[in-house]
Structures are given as C-alpha cells and as structure tokens.
Short mmCIF file of C-alpha atoms in Angstrom, two decimals:
data_model
loop_
_atom_site.label_atom_id
_atom_site.label_comp_id
_atom_site.label_asym_id
_atom_site.label_seq_id
_atom_site.Cartn_x
_atom_site.Cartn_y
_atom_site.Cartn_z
CA MET A 9 20.16 -6.80 -11.65
CA GLN A 10 18.81 -3.28 -11.67
CA SER A 11 17.72 -1.68 -14.92
CA GLU A 12 18.62 1.91 -15.61
CA PRO A 13 15.70 4.28 -16.33
CA LEU A 14 15.11 4.72 -20.06
CA PRO A 15 14.49 8.06 -21.77
CA PRO A 16 10.87 9.13 -21.44
CA GLU A 17 10.44 9.47 -25.24
CA GLU A 18 11.23 5.83 -26.11
CA HIS A 19 8.25 3.64 -27.00
CA SER A 20 6.88 1.18 -29.59
CA ALA A 21 3.47 0.63 -31.21
CA GLU A 22 0.92 -1.95 -30.11
CA THR A 23 -2.44 -2.80 -31.64
CA ALA A 24 -5.52 -2.57 -29.43
CA ALA A 25 -8.56 -4.84 -29.45
CA ALA A 26 -11.18 -4.21 -32.12
CA PRO A 27 -14.77 -3.30 -31.28
CA MET A 28 -17.23 -6.19 -31.10
CA SER A 29 -20.40 -4.48 -32.25
CA GLU A 30 -21.87 -1.12 -33.18
CA ALA A 31 -23.87 -0.82 -29.96
CA SER A 32 -20.96 -1.65 -27.68
CA VAL A 33 -17.33 -0.65 -28.04
CA PHE A 34 -16.06 -3.82 -26.38
CA GLU A 35 -17.77 -6.93 -25.06
CA GLY A 36 -16.81 -10.33 -23.71
CA ARG A 37 -17.60 -13.23 -21.43
CA LEU A 38 -15.79 -15.35 -18.87
CA HIS A 39 -13.25 -18.04 -19.71
CA PRO A 40 -14.56 -21.66 -19.76
CA LEU A 41 -12.18 -22.48 -16.89
CA THR A 42 -14.51 -20.36 -14.75
CA LEU A 43 -16.40 -23.63 -14.27
CA VAL A 44 -13.33 -25.39 -12.85
CA PHE A 45 -12.32 -22.59 -10.48
CA GLY A 46 -15.92 -22.08 -9.39
CA LEU A 47 -16.20 -25.75 -8.48
CA LEU A 48 -12.92 -25.57 -6.55
CA ARG A 49 -14.24 -22.60 -4.55
CA GLY A 50 -17.46 -24.45 -3.90
CA LEU A 51 -15.50 -27.48 -2.70
CA ARG A 52 -14.08 -25.40 0.14
CA GLY A 53 -17.62 -24.88 1.40
CA ILE A 54 -18.32 -28.61 1.30
CA LEU A 55 -15.17 -29.69 3.18
CA PRO A 56 -16.57 -28.75 6.65
CA LEU A 57 -19.37 -31.30 6.05
CA ILE A 58 -16.94 -34.23 5.74
CA PRO A 59 -16.49 -34.71 9.55
CA LEU A 60 -20.29 -35.02 9.79
CA LEU A 61 -20.14 -37.81 7.20
CA LEU A 62 -17.29 -39.62 8.98
CA PHE A 63 -18.23 -39.21 12.63
CA GLY A 64 -21.92 -38.25 12.70
CA ASN A 65 -25.10 -39.31 11.00
CA ARG A 66 -23.70 -40.64 7.71
CA SER A 67 -27.00 -40.59 5.83
CA PHE A 68 -27.70 -37.00 6.86
CA GLY A 69 -24.12 -35.94 6.12
CA LEU A 70 -24.12 -37.62 2.70
CA GLY A 71 -27.42 -35.94 1.86
CA LEU A 72 -26.06 -32.50 2.77
CA ILE A 73 -22.93 -33.07 0.69
CA ILE A 74 -24.96 -34.18 -2.35
CA ILE A 75 -27.36 -31.23 -2.07
CA SER A 76 -24.47 -28.75 -1.58
CA SER A 77 -22.59 -30.23 -4.55
CA VAL A 78 -25.62 -30.01 -6.85
CA LEU A 79 -26.34 -26.40 -5.80
CA THR A 80 -22.68 -25.48 -6.33
CA ILE A 81 -22.64 -26.98 -9.83
CA ILE A 82 -25.88 -25.19 -10.77
CA SER A 83 -24.62 -21.86 -9.36
CA VAL A 84 -21.27 -22.07 -11.17
CA LEU A 85 -22.83 -23.14 -14.47
CA TRP A 86 -25.51 -20.44 -14.14
CA ARG A 87 -22.91 -17.71 -13.62
CA TYR A 88 -20.70 -18.86 -16.49
CA LEU A 89 -23.54 -19.08 -19.01
CA SER A 90 -25.15 -15.76 -18.05
CA PHE A 91 -22.25 -13.44 -17.19
CA ARG A 92 -21.39 -10.81 -19.80
CA TYR A 93 -19.45 -7.56 -19.75
CA ARG A 94 -19.26 -4.74 -22.26
CA ILE A 95 -18.32 -1.09 -22.73
CA GLU A 96 -21.29 0.92 -23.93
CA GLY A 97 -21.64 4.68 -23.97
CA HIS A 98 -19.99 6.06 -20.86
CA ASP A 99 -20.21 2.87 -18.79
CA LEU A 100 -18.63 -0.50 -18.23
CA ILE A 101 -21.61 -2.83 -17.89
CA THR A 102 -21.65 -6.26 -16.26
CA GLU A 103 -24.75 -8.42 -16.26
CA GLN A 104 -25.63 -11.91 -15.14
CA GLY A 105 -28.69 -14.04 -14.55
CA ILE A 106 -31.15 -15.91 -16.77
CA LEU A 107 -34.54 -15.82 -15.09
CA SER A 108 -33.71 -12.75 -12.99
CA ARG A 109 -31.10 -10.57 -14.68
CA THR A 110 -28.84 -8.20 -12.73
CA GLN A 111 -27.11 -5.39 -14.60
CA ARG A 112 -24.47 -3.10 -13.09
CA HIS A 113 -23.31 0.13 -14.72
CA ILE A 114 -19.87 1.43 -13.73
CA PRO A 115 -19.12 4.95 -15.07
CA LEU A 116 -15.87 4.84 -17.02
CA ASP A 117 -14.64 8.15 -15.62
CA ARG A 118 -14.82 6.69 -12.10
CA ILE A 119 -12.65 3.66 -12.88
CA GLN A 120 -9.35 4.17 -11.13
CA GLU A 121 -7.60 0.99 -12.22
CA ILE A 122 -8.16 -2.57 -13.38
CA ARG A 123 -5.95 -4.91 -11.40
CA ILE A 124 -4.99 -8.26 -12.86
CA ASP A 125 -4.20 -10.94 -10.26
CA GLN A 126 -2.91 -14.41 -11.05
CA GLY A 127 -2.50 -17.06 -8.35
CA VAL A 128 -0.35 -20.16 -8.60
CA ILE A 129 -3.11 -22.44 -9.95
CA GLN A 130 -4.39 -19.73 -12.30
CA ARG A 131 -0.86 -19.33 -13.66
CA LEU A 132 -0.74 -23.04 -14.57
CA PHE A 133 -3.84 -22.61 -16.75
CA GLY A 134 -2.94 -19.17 -18.12
CA VAL A 135 -5.98 -17.37 -16.69
CA VAL A 136 -6.33 -14.33 -14.39
CA GLU A 137 -8.82 -12.41 -12.27
CA ALA A 138 -9.56 -8.80 -13.23
CA LYS A 139 -10.73 -6.44 -10.48
CA VAL A 140 -12.31 -3.11 -11.38
CA GLU A 141 -11.69 -0.38 -8.81
CA THR A 142 -13.35 3.02 -8.79
CA GLY A 143 -12.53 6.35 -7.17
CA GLY A 144 -14.26 6.68 -3.81
CA GLY A 145 -15.01 2.97 -3.49
CA GLU A 146 -13.70 0.52 -0.95
CA GLY A 147 -12.52 -2.70 -2.52
CA SER A 148 -13.37 -3.88 -6.02
CA GLU A 149 -16.47 -2.57 -7.78
CA ALA A 150 -16.54 -5.67 -9.98
CA SER A 151 -14.54 -8.90 -10.14
CA LEU A 152 -14.23 -10.78 -13.43
CA SER A 153 -13.03 -14.28 -12.62
CA VAL A 154 -11.74 -15.91 -14.63
CA LEU A 155 -10.47 -14.39 -17.89
CA SER A 156 -7.62 -15.20 -20.21
CA ARG A 157 -4.72 -12.79 -19.74
CA SER A 158 -5.18 -11.41 -23.25
CA ASP A 159 -8.88 -10.72 -22.60
CA ALA A 160 -8.05 -8.95 -19.33
CA GLU A 161 -5.37 -6.81 -20.99
CA ASN A 162 -7.73 -5.98 -23.86
CA LEU A 163 -10.46 -4.98 -21.40
CA ARG A 164 -8.12 -2.70 -19.50
CA ARG A 165 -6.84 -1.09 -22.68
CA ALA A 166 -10.35 -0.66 -24.07
CA VAL A 167 -11.59 1.00 -20.86
CA PHE A 168 -8.83 3.59 -20.64
CA ASP A 169 -8.80 4.23 -24.40
CA ARG A 170 -12.53 4.84 -24.23
CA VAL A 171 -12.04 7.33 -21.40
CA LYS A 172 -9.43 9.19 -23.45
CA ALA A 173 -11.71 9.19 -26.49
CA LEU A 174 -14.65 10.57 -24.51
CA ARG A 175 -12.48 13.33 -23.07
CA SER A 176 -11.17 14.27 -26.49
CA ALA A 177 -14.80 14.80 -27.66
CA SER A 178 -13.86 13.55 -31.11
CA PRO A 179 -16.75 11.55 -32.64
CA GLY A 180 -14.39 9.45 -34.73
CA ASP A 181 -12.60 8.23 -31.63
CA LEU A 182 -15.76 6.94 -29.97
CA MET A 183 -16.04 3.84 -32.13
CA GLY A 184 -13.37 1.83 -30.34
CA PRO A 185 -9.98 1.74 -28.64
CA ALA A 186 -7.13 3.29 -30.53
CA PRO A 187 -3.57 1.96 -30.78
CA GLU A 188 -1.38 3.21 -27.96
CA PRO A 189 2.38 3.26 -27.40
CA GLY A 190 4.06 0.12 -26.13
CA ALA A 191 5.34 -0.14 -22.59
CA THR A 192 8.69 1.40 -21.67
CA VAL A 193 10.42 -0.15 -18.68
CA VAL A 194 11.16 2.58 -16.16
CA LYS A 195 12.67 0.48 -13.38
CA SER A 196 12.87 -3.17 -12.35
CA THR A 197 14.12 -4.75 -9.13
CA GLY A 198 16.16 -7.92 -8.72
CA ILE A 199 16.37 -10.46 -5.92
CA GLY A 200 19.26 -8.60 -4.30
CA ASP A 201 17.20 -5.41 -4.14
CA LEU A 202 14.27 -7.24 -2.54
CA VAL A 203 16.51 -8.95 0.02
CA LEU A 204 17.89 -5.53 0.93
CA ALA A 205 14.33 -4.19 1.12
CA GLY A 206 13.39 -6.97 3.53
CA ILE A 207 16.47 -6.46 5.70
CA THR A 208 15.78 -2.74 6.01
CA THR A 209 12.09 -3.29 6.83
CA ASN A 210 12.25 -5.96 9.55
CA HIS A 211 8.67 -6.90 10.40
CA ILE A 212 9.34 -7.97 13.98
CA VAL A 213 5.71 -7.47 14.95
CA SER A 214 4.56 -9.67 12.07
CA ALA A 215 6.97 -12.40 13.16
CA LEU A 216 5.66 -12.27 16.74
CA VAL A 217 2.04 -12.39 15.54
CA LEU A 218 2.82 -15.40 13.35
CA ALA A 219 4.62 -17.12 16.22
CA GLY A 220 1.59 -16.52 18.43
CA ALA A 221 -0.74 -17.93 15.77
CA ILE A 222 1.43 -21.05 15.44
CA TRP A 223 1.46 -21.43 19.22
CA ASN A 224 -2.34 -21.18 19.38
CA PHE A 225 -2.71 -23.69 16.56
CA ALA A 226 -0.32 -26.11 18.27
CA ASP A 227 -2.23 -25.64 21.52
CA ASP A 228 -5.43 -26.76 19.78
CA ILE A 229 -4.03 -29.95 18.24
CA LEU A 230 -1.37 -31.06 20.74
CA PRO A 231 -2.09 -32.72 24.09
CA ASP A 232 -2.29 -30.47 27.14
CA THR A 233 0.82 -32.14 28.56
CA VAL A 234 2.96 -30.76 25.73
CA TYR A 235 1.65 -27.25 26.36
CA ARG A 236 2.24 -27.49 30.10
CA THR A 237 5.74 -28.94 29.59
CA ALA A 238 6.71 -26.07 27.28
CA ALA A 239 5.26 -23.46 29.63
CA ASP A 240 7.07 -24.98 32.62
CA PHE A 241 10.33 -25.04 30.65
CA LEU A 242 10.05 -21.35 29.76
CA TYR A 243 9.13 -20.46 33.34
CA ARG A 244 12.14 -22.32 34.79
CA ARG A 245 14.53 -20.80 32.28
CA SER A 246 13.21 -17.31 33.03
CA ARG A 247 13.67 -17.84 36.79
CA GLU A 248 17.19 -19.14 36.25
CA LEU A 249 18.01 -16.12 34.10
CA LEU A 250 16.75 -13.67 36.74
CA GLU A 251 18.80 -15.43 39.41
CA GLN A 252 22.05 -14.88 37.48
CA ASP A 253 24.29 -11.87 37.98
CA THR A 254 23.42 -8.59 36.28
CA LEU A 255 25.94 -8.98 33.43
CA THR A 256 24.72 -12.48 32.52
CA THR A 257 21.09 -11.37 32.64
CA LEU A 258 21.89 -8.40 30.39
CA LEU A 259 23.79 -10.55 27.89
CA MET A 260 21.04 -13.16 27.75
CA THR A 261 18.42 -10.45 27.29
CA LEU A 262 20.42 -8.93 24.42
CA LEU A 263 20.76 -12.40 22.91
CA GLY A 264 16.99 -12.88 23.07
CA ILE A 265 16.39 -9.49 21.44
CA THR A 266 18.91 -10.38 18.72
CA VAL A 267 17.14 -13.68 18.04
CA ILE A 268 13.75 -11.93 17.77
CA PHE A 269 15.26 -9.26 15.52
CA THR A 270 16.83 -11.92 13.28
CA ILE A 271 13.57 -13.86 13.02
CA GLY A 272 11.77 -10.66 12.07
CA MET A 273 14.41 -9.93 9.43
CA ILE A 274 14.05 -13.42 7.92
CA PHE A 275 10.28 -13.01 7.73
CA SER A 276 10.73 -9.57 6.16
CA VAL A 277 13.08 -10.87 3.48
CA ILE A 278 10.79 -13.79 2.63
CA GLY A 279 7.74 -11.53 2.55
CA SER A 280 9.51 -8.95 0.39
CA VAL A 281 10.60 -11.54 -2.18
CA LEU A 282 7.19 -13.26 -2.29
CA LEU A 283 5.23 -10.01 -2.65
CA PHE A 284 7.49 -7.97 -4.95
CA PHE A 285 9.28 -10.66 -6.97
CA ASP A 286 10.19 -9.43 -10.47
CA PHE A 287 8.77 -5.97 -9.72
CA THR A 288 8.69 -3.97 -12.94
CA LEU A 289 7.51 -0.39 -13.30
CA SER A 290 6.66 0.56 -16.88
CA ARG A 291 5.17 3.53 -18.63
CA LYS A 292 2.56 2.98 -21.31
CA GLY A 293 1.16 6.14 -22.79
CA ASP A 294 0.10 8.30 -19.86
CA ASP A 295 -0.18 5.34 -17.48
CA LEU A 296 2.28 3.74 -15.10
CA GLN A 297 2.01 -0.05 -14.94
CA ARG A 298 3.25 -2.31 -12.15
CA ARG A 299 3.84 -6.04 -12.43
CA TYR A 300 5.05 -8.09 -9.46
CA GLY A 301 4.54 -11.18 -7.32
CA LEU A 302 5.95 -14.70 -7.01
CA LEU A 303 3.07 -16.89 -5.83
CA THR A 304 0.36 -14.44 -6.88
CA SER A 305 1.26 -12.34 -9.91
CA ARG A 306 -0.31 -8.87 -9.89
CA THR A 307 -0.57 -6.33 -12.66
CA SER A 308 -2.08 -2.88 -12.20
CA SER A 309 -2.31 0.29 -14.24
CA LEU A 310 -2.03 3.71 -12.62
CA PRO A 311 -3.01 6.77 -14.69
CA ARG A 312 -0.63 9.57 -13.76
CA ARG A 313 -3.46 12.08 -13.63
CA ARG A 314 -4.92 10.20 -10.62
CA ILE A 315 -1.78 10.50 -8.49
CA GLN A 316 -2.64 12.80 -5.59
CA VAL A 317 0.47 12.49 -3.43
CA LEU A 318 3.90 10.95 -3.93
CA GLU A 319 5.88 10.01 -0.83
CA ILE A 320 9.62 9.35 -0.82
CA GLU A 321 9.84 7.26 2.33
CA GLN A 322 13.11 6.53 4.12
CA LYS A 323 12.86 4.44 7.26
CA MET A 324 15.83 4.67 9.61
CA LEU A 325 17.72 1.66 8.22
CA ARG A 326 16.98 2.60 4.64
CA ARG A 327 18.15 6.16 5.21
CA PHE A 328 21.39 4.77 6.63
CA PHE A 329 21.97 2.76 3.43
CA GLY A 330 20.81 5.57 1.11
CA LEU A 331 17.63 3.75 0.06
CA ALA A 332 14.01 4.81 -0.28
CA THR A 333 10.53 3.54 -1.12
CA LEU A 334 8.19 5.42 -3.44
CA ARG A 335 4.52 5.36 -2.39
CA VAL A 336 1.50 7.00 -3.98
CA ASP A 337 -2.03 7.87 -3.02
CA THR A 338 -4.60 8.05 -5.79
CA SER A 339 -7.98 9.68 -6.09
CA GLY A 340 -10.54 7.60 -4.25
CA GLY A 341 -7.91 5.36 -2.70
CA LYS A 342 -8.97 4.01 0.70
CA ARG A 343 -7.10 1.66 2.96
CA GLU A 344 -8.82 -1.69 3.18
CA GLY A 345 -6.65 -3.07 5.94
CA SER A 346 -2.94 -3.79 5.91
CA ASP A 347 -3.49 -7.44 5.04
CA ASP A 348 -5.38 -6.54 1.88
CA ASN A 349 -3.04 -3.83 0.72
CA GLN A 350 -0.67 -6.26 -1.07
CA GLY A 351 1.68 -3.51 -2.23
CA ARG A 352 -1.00 -1.47 -4.00
CA ASP A 353 0.42 1.79 -2.67
CA VAL A 354 4.01 0.98 -3.66
CA LEU A 355 5.26 2.60 -6.84
CA LEU A 356 8.77 1.23 -6.21
CA PRO A 357 9.57 -1.04 -3.25
CA ILE A 358 13.25 -0.11 -3.10
CA VAL A 359 15.38 2.40 -4.96
CA HIS A 360 18.71 4.12 -4.35
CA LEU A 361 18.19 7.74 -3.36
CA GLU A 362 20.41 9.09 -6.13
CA GLU A 363 18.09 7.47 -8.71
CA VAL A 364 14.95 9.18 -7.44
CA ASP A 365 15.59 12.44 -9.32
CA LYS A 366 15.91 10.47 -12.58
CA LEU A 367 12.59 8.71 -11.95
CA LEU A 368 10.48 11.73 -10.91
CA PRO A 369 9.93 12.97 -14.52
CA PHE A 370 8.15 9.69 -15.30
CA ILE A 371 5.70 10.45 -12.47
CA PHE A 372 5.43 14.25 -12.63
CA PRO A 373 6.74 15.36 -16.05
CA ASP A 374 6.41 19.08 -15.23
CA LEU A 375 8.17 18.90 -11.84
CA PRO A 376 11.10 21.37 -11.89
CA ASP A 377 14.59 19.87 -11.82
CA ASP A 378 15.79 22.48 -9.33
CA ARG A 379 14.09 21.84 -5.99
CA SER A 380 16.64 23.50 -3.73
CA ASP A 381 14.36 26.32 -2.56
CA TRP A 382 13.51 24.76 0.81
CA ARG A 383 12.22 27.02 3.58
CA ARG A 384 12.86 26.15 7.21
CA VAL A 385 10.33 26.44 9.98
CA SER A 386 10.67 28.63 13.07
CA PRO A 387 13.74 28.01 15.30
CA LEU A 388 11.26 27.95 18.19
CA ALA A 389 10.59 24.35 17.10
CA VAL A 390 13.70 23.32 19.05
CA ARG A 391 12.50 25.03 22.25
CA ARG A 392 8.98 23.66 21.86
CA GLY A 393 10.12 20.07 21.38
CA THR A 394 12.63 20.28 24.21
CA ILE A 395 10.08 21.71 26.66
CA VAL A 396 7.54 18.99 25.85
CA GLY A 397 10.17 16.26 26.17
CA ALA A 398 11.53 17.71 29.42
CA LEU A 399 8.04 17.83 30.96
CA ILE A 400 7.52 14.16 30.10
CA CYS A 401 10.88 13.27 31.68
CA LEU A 402 9.99 15.24 34.82
CA LEU A 403 6.66 13.43 35.05
CA ILE A 404 8.31 10.01 34.76
CA ALA A 405 11.00 10.97 37.27
CA GLY A 406 8.32 12.18 39.69
CA VAL A 407 6.47 8.86 39.50
CA LEU A 408 9.69 6.88 40.01
CA LEU A 409 10.73 9.13 42.89
CA PHE A 410 7.37 8.61 44.56
CA ARG A 411 7.82 4.83 44.41
CA ASP A 412 11.55 4.84 45.27
CA PRO A 413 12.85 8.06 46.91
CA SER A 414 16.48 7.69 45.77
CA TRP A 415 18.85 9.41 43.35
CA SER A 416 18.57 6.49 40.89
CA SER A 417 14.95 7.43 40.26
CA LEU A 418 16.05 10.66 38.58
CA TRP A 419 17.64 8.91 35.58
CA PRO A 420 14.94 10.20 33.13
CA LEU A 421 16.36 13.71 33.60
CA ALA A 422 19.59 12.54 31.94
CA LEU A 423 17.62 12.15 28.71
CA ILE A 424 16.86 15.88 28.41
CA PRO A 425 20.15 16.75 26.60
CA LEU A 426 19.47 13.94 24.11
CA ILE A 427 15.94 15.25 23.59
CA HIS A 428 17.33 18.73 22.89
CA TYR A 429 19.81 17.32 20.36
CA ASN A 430 17.10 15.29 18.65
CA ASN A 431 14.84 18.34 18.31
CA LYS A 432 17.71 20.38 16.95
CA GLN A 433 18.36 17.78 14.25
CA ASN A 434 14.67 17.48 13.44
CA TYR A 435 14.50 21.25 13.00
CA LYS A 436 17.33 21.13 10.46
CA HIS A 437 15.46 18.53 8.40
CA LEU A 438 11.98 20.08 8.61
CA GLY A 439 10.92 22.32 5.75
CA TYR A 440 8.73 22.98 2.73
CA SER A 441 8.93 24.26 -0.82
CA LEU A 442 6.15 25.94 -2.80
CA GLY A 443 6.51 26.08 -6.57
CA GLU A 444 4.24 27.06 -9.43
CA ARG A 445 2.62 23.63 -9.68
CA TYR A 446 3.79 21.57 -6.70
CA PHE A 447 3.97 21.74 -2.93
CA LEU A 448 6.71 19.75 -1.21
CA THR A 449 7.27 18.97 2.46
CA ARG A 450 9.96 17.01 4.28
CA ARG A 451 10.33 15.89 7.86
CA GLY A 452 12.40 13.49 9.90
CA TRP A 453 16.03 13.12 10.91
CA LEU A 454 16.75 9.45 11.55
CA GLY A 455 13.97 8.53 9.15
CA ARG A 456 12.83 10.99 6.50
CA SER A 457 9.57 11.41 4.64
CA THR A 458 9.25 13.74 1.64
CA HIS A 459 5.83 14.44 0.11
CA ILE A 460 5.14 15.91 -3.32
CA VAL A 461 1.59 17.02 -4.12
CA PRO A 462 0.39 18.77 -7.30
CA LEU A 463 -1.31 22.03 -6.38
CA ASN A 464 -4.36 21.22 -8.50
CA LYS A 465 -4.96 18.08 -6.40
CA ILE A 466 -5.32 19.99 -3.12
CA GLN A 467 -8.86 19.89 -1.77
CA ALA A 468 -8.44 21.46 1.67
CA VAL A 469 -5.80 23.20 3.78
CA GLU A 470 -6.05 22.95 7.55
CA ILE A 471 -4.29 25.13 10.16
CA THR A 472 -4.01 23.74 13.69
CA GLN A 473 -2.56 25.06 16.96
CA THR A 474 -1.90 23.22 20.21
CA PRO A 475 -1.70 25.11 23.53
CA PHE A 476 2.11 25.09 23.22
CA ASP A 477 1.83 26.43 19.67
CA LYS A 478 -0.41 29.30 20.78
CA ARG A 479 1.99 30.31 23.53
CA LEU A 480 4.96 30.35 21.13
CA GLY A 481 3.05 31.85 18.19
CA LEU A 482 3.37 28.72 16.04
CA ALA A 483 0.98 26.69 13.89
CA SER A 484 0.87 23.55 11.76
CA ILE A 485 -0.49 23.08 8.24
CA ARG A 486 -2.01 19.91 6.82
CA VAL A 487 -2.91 19.49 3.16
CA ASP A 488 -5.78 17.16 2.21
CA THR A 489 -6.25 15.56 -1.20
CA ALA A 490 -8.81 13.12 -2.60
CA GLY A 491 -6.89 10.09 -1.35
CA GLN A 492 -4.54 9.85 1.62
CA ALA A 493 -4.71 6.21 2.66
CA TYR A 494 -1.08 5.16 2.43
CA THR A 495 1.26 8.17 2.53
CA GLU A 496 1.36 8.73 6.30
CA GLY A 497 -1.25 11.47 6.43
CA GLY A 498 0.00 13.34 3.39
CA PRO A 499 1.85 16.67 3.25
CA GLN A 500 2.01 18.48 6.56
CA ILE A 501 4.41 20.94 8.12
CA SER A 502 4.61 21.98 11.78
CA ASN A 503 6.24 24.76 13.80
CA LEU A 504 5.54 27.56 11.34
CA PRO A 505 5.17 31.14 12.59
CA VAL A 506 1.42 31.66 12.72
CA ASP A 507 1.44 34.56 10.21
CA GLU A 508 3.53 32.52 7.77
CA ALA A 509 1.19 29.55 8.22
CA ARG A 510 -1.85 31.67 7.37
CA SER A 511 -0.12 33.21 4.37
CA LEU A 512 1.01 29.79 3.11
CA ALA A 513 -2.47 28.33 3.57
CA ALA A 514 -3.98 31.19 1.58
CA MET A 515 -1.48 30.72 -1.26
CA LEU A 516 -2.11 26.96 -1.35
CA ALA A 517 -5.86 27.46 -1.42
CA LYS A 518 -5.57 30.04 -4.20
CA SER A 519 -3.18 27.88 -6.26
CA SER A 520 -5.49 24.86 -6.01
CA ARG A 521 -8.42 26.69 -7.63
CA PRO A 522 -9.00 26.07 -11.35
CA GLN A 523 -7.62 28.93 -13.40
#
C-alpha cells in the first residue's frame, strides 16, 4: 500500500531527553550487551585458528586460542567500562580508556547525520549501532555500538536540538534539548512498489558478478574433474550452437540474453526488497527521516538545510512506466564505494511521477509551484551530436572495410539517421530554468534526469568548451556544490550559445553570494 502525502502543517508533540548534568547537556554510556556483541566479533578473529588446532600443532594452536580469547575478553570489557559520550559546549565528546584515556571532540555544527543501524541479531535484543557522520568526512566519525534504540534516538535528538539552540543564541535554550514536533509520515512504500523498483532497475552486472563469485568458490572446494566436466560441457554446447543455421543461432542467443536478463531482474527485486523494505520517509521538525531495511534496519535523519542537490532520476524502464527515484547529495557527502552506500543517497526509492510535485514542498518549502519556464539550448546541439556520431560511424566502417572490402562492411553508416533522430529528441528534452532561489536542469530522452539546486548552495560554476563547441560557438556549464557524490555529477547543461553560457554563469555566481 502507498500512503498519500500528508499536509505539511500536521504534527504532534514529543518530549525530548532531559539533561544529565550541569556541565554536559547530555551524557551516556554503552549498553551492557556491548559485551556480548564484542565477544561475538572477537570470535570471528579466533575462528581461523581452529584448523591449526585440528590439523597442526594442537598444543600451539590451543595456546593461541586461549591467549586470543583472554585478550578479546579484556579488550571488550575494557571498552565497555571506559567508554562514555556526552554533549558539552559546542562538541559531541567520546572518550574511552582507563590507564591511557583517549578523548575525541566532534563539533556539533559539523555533524551531518546520526545513522541508526540494526542488524538481525541486534533486532532480537532490541539494540542498535549509532554512527556519527560529519560534513567533509569519509565514513563514520564515531561509532557507538551498542546502544538501546531509545538511547540512540535521544542522542540524535539531543545533538540536533543543541545545534538549533546554539544557532538561536538564546541562553535559556542552551541548558538542554527542547521538545520538538512529532514525525509526520510523508511517504511510505509497500512490497509492490519495491518489486516494481527492482524490475525497473535490473542489476544484470551484479548478477553476473555474483555468478562469477559462486563459480570461483565452487572451483576452490570441488574436485578439478567437476570443473573440467562443466567447462567441456559449455565448450561443446557453444560449438554445437555455432554449427547450427543462422536462425537457430540467433534464437538461442536471444534465449541466453533473456535468461541473463531474467536472472538480473530476480536479483534486483530481491535486493530492492531486502534493502528498502518498509521504507518510510517522515518529516520531524526541519529534518527528513528515513527508516528502511529488512535484514538490517536503518534509520537516518537528514536536515533539509544540508541538502545541496535533489535529483529526480528516471531510468529508461522507469520513465516508460512513469516512475522516478529521488536522490539527494548533502554537504560533505562523499561516496564510499557502491557496496557501502546502502541507499544513503535515496530519499525515495520509487515514486510515481505525478506525486513528485506534491512531495517537493516537504524538501524545498520555498520552491515555486510553477516551474514551466524552461529554456532550451541552441538548436546547433542536433548538428553537433549528429556530426560526432557520424564521424564515429565512418571510423568503424573504415576499419571494417579495411578488414573486409565488401558492401556489408558499410552497415554502420545506416545508423546515422537513427543518430540524428536521437540527437533531435535529446535536444527537445534538454533545458534549464533559473528562478529567484533555485536552478533547475533536465537532460535525457529515453532516460531523464532533473536536478534542483538551491542557489545559496552553489560553490562554483564552470564553463567548458570542446573543439566542436568552439567551432559551433557553444559551451557547457557545470554547477558544483559542497557534495556531489550520488547525483550523477550534479546540475549541468550543454550546448548553450557561448554568450548565453557566460551570462548564465555570471548570474548563478552572483545569486549564490550571501546577500
């Protein structure tokens, strides 16, 4: 089931955590189950020693296991007894150690979000891991594992309430976190939505990588005869396929592609459901909160003021079905690798395009409702794209003609009309809009990408020209913000007349300056 967006004004009251002392606004320690989870993590380091105990020198192996176990127990107990965290002044402070004490100060105004992750085992015991992330940092600045969910939520609320109090410069507000409005559900996604999201994503490459990993693993544990038998079977079948007539070969090839495509779709659906299960986007005060995940439950808070770029992404299949994904880049956000992303950039994994306009006020409250003032780029974009495509076709045809001097080698030239048509359609869907507070760009025909960036978030405007651009009097503009890790390079527009590009760049630079 899909929930309809609620009115932005609707909210309820919720009581925040009380201060713990006069010196610190908020303070706490780890949950006692930290001992259990720490021992489990330490056990993973001991497991590689078991083969030494079973197949090697048993006395030596047993000694290593005992020493490793004792050191693990001491380390875990030491961390649990000594670890403390508190909010004091302008910092979130973590400290640990008994004989040698380590203290880390994290400026509150640099904290971008506090993510709350909960794995399967953690869910059974009702505990979570809180990860503190700062603007400009890669990865987590601090990891508090493990906490009760209520302690983690109280810490997050206390941090962001403290930031608001410091910015308000009101001495009475500096004593502790104030009550804030309850969460208003903006949008939630059901299983059907996530299945559709998986179908329209189709991670074929991921499926092939996983198949290769399984093959390598099987190669390591199975006898060589099994590997050789499978390889010989595939080789014989491939030879038999090539020896068939052209129609049979074509049909079998299409069947193989269909099978690979289907496998990729299945993996995409499973991955989508596991990652984004029960995805709920809520608004709490001035923050957007996301909660999602089946095996690992994740909760993160996104202050709207930190949103640098919003992307409305429509891949080809999703555009065909009228669907989109909302992605955001935040100040200080840096890609840590696709495997570690875990949906952090996704504001909504799947949404019908007609709902996007209803959701935008929750993200950018002052974004105008009327966004029809789109300006097109130069019509020379069609000529430029066609010339470049035609030159590539001529180059390919020349290589083929050199290897096989026959008329059949000229088939790449037949693609030139299609290239012209594609460039014509791309031109129709390429444009930008400059308002009082926002700059919008859109590009793409089969798949479309629309970027919205607040003017006060712009940090640099770059004008570029290729040799083709210079000859045709065109230029491209790229807008840089504090974080552009996930939104496909951010707002950029190509094929502008060079004078218009310079004028637009000057206006963007002027609008981005503090008034």
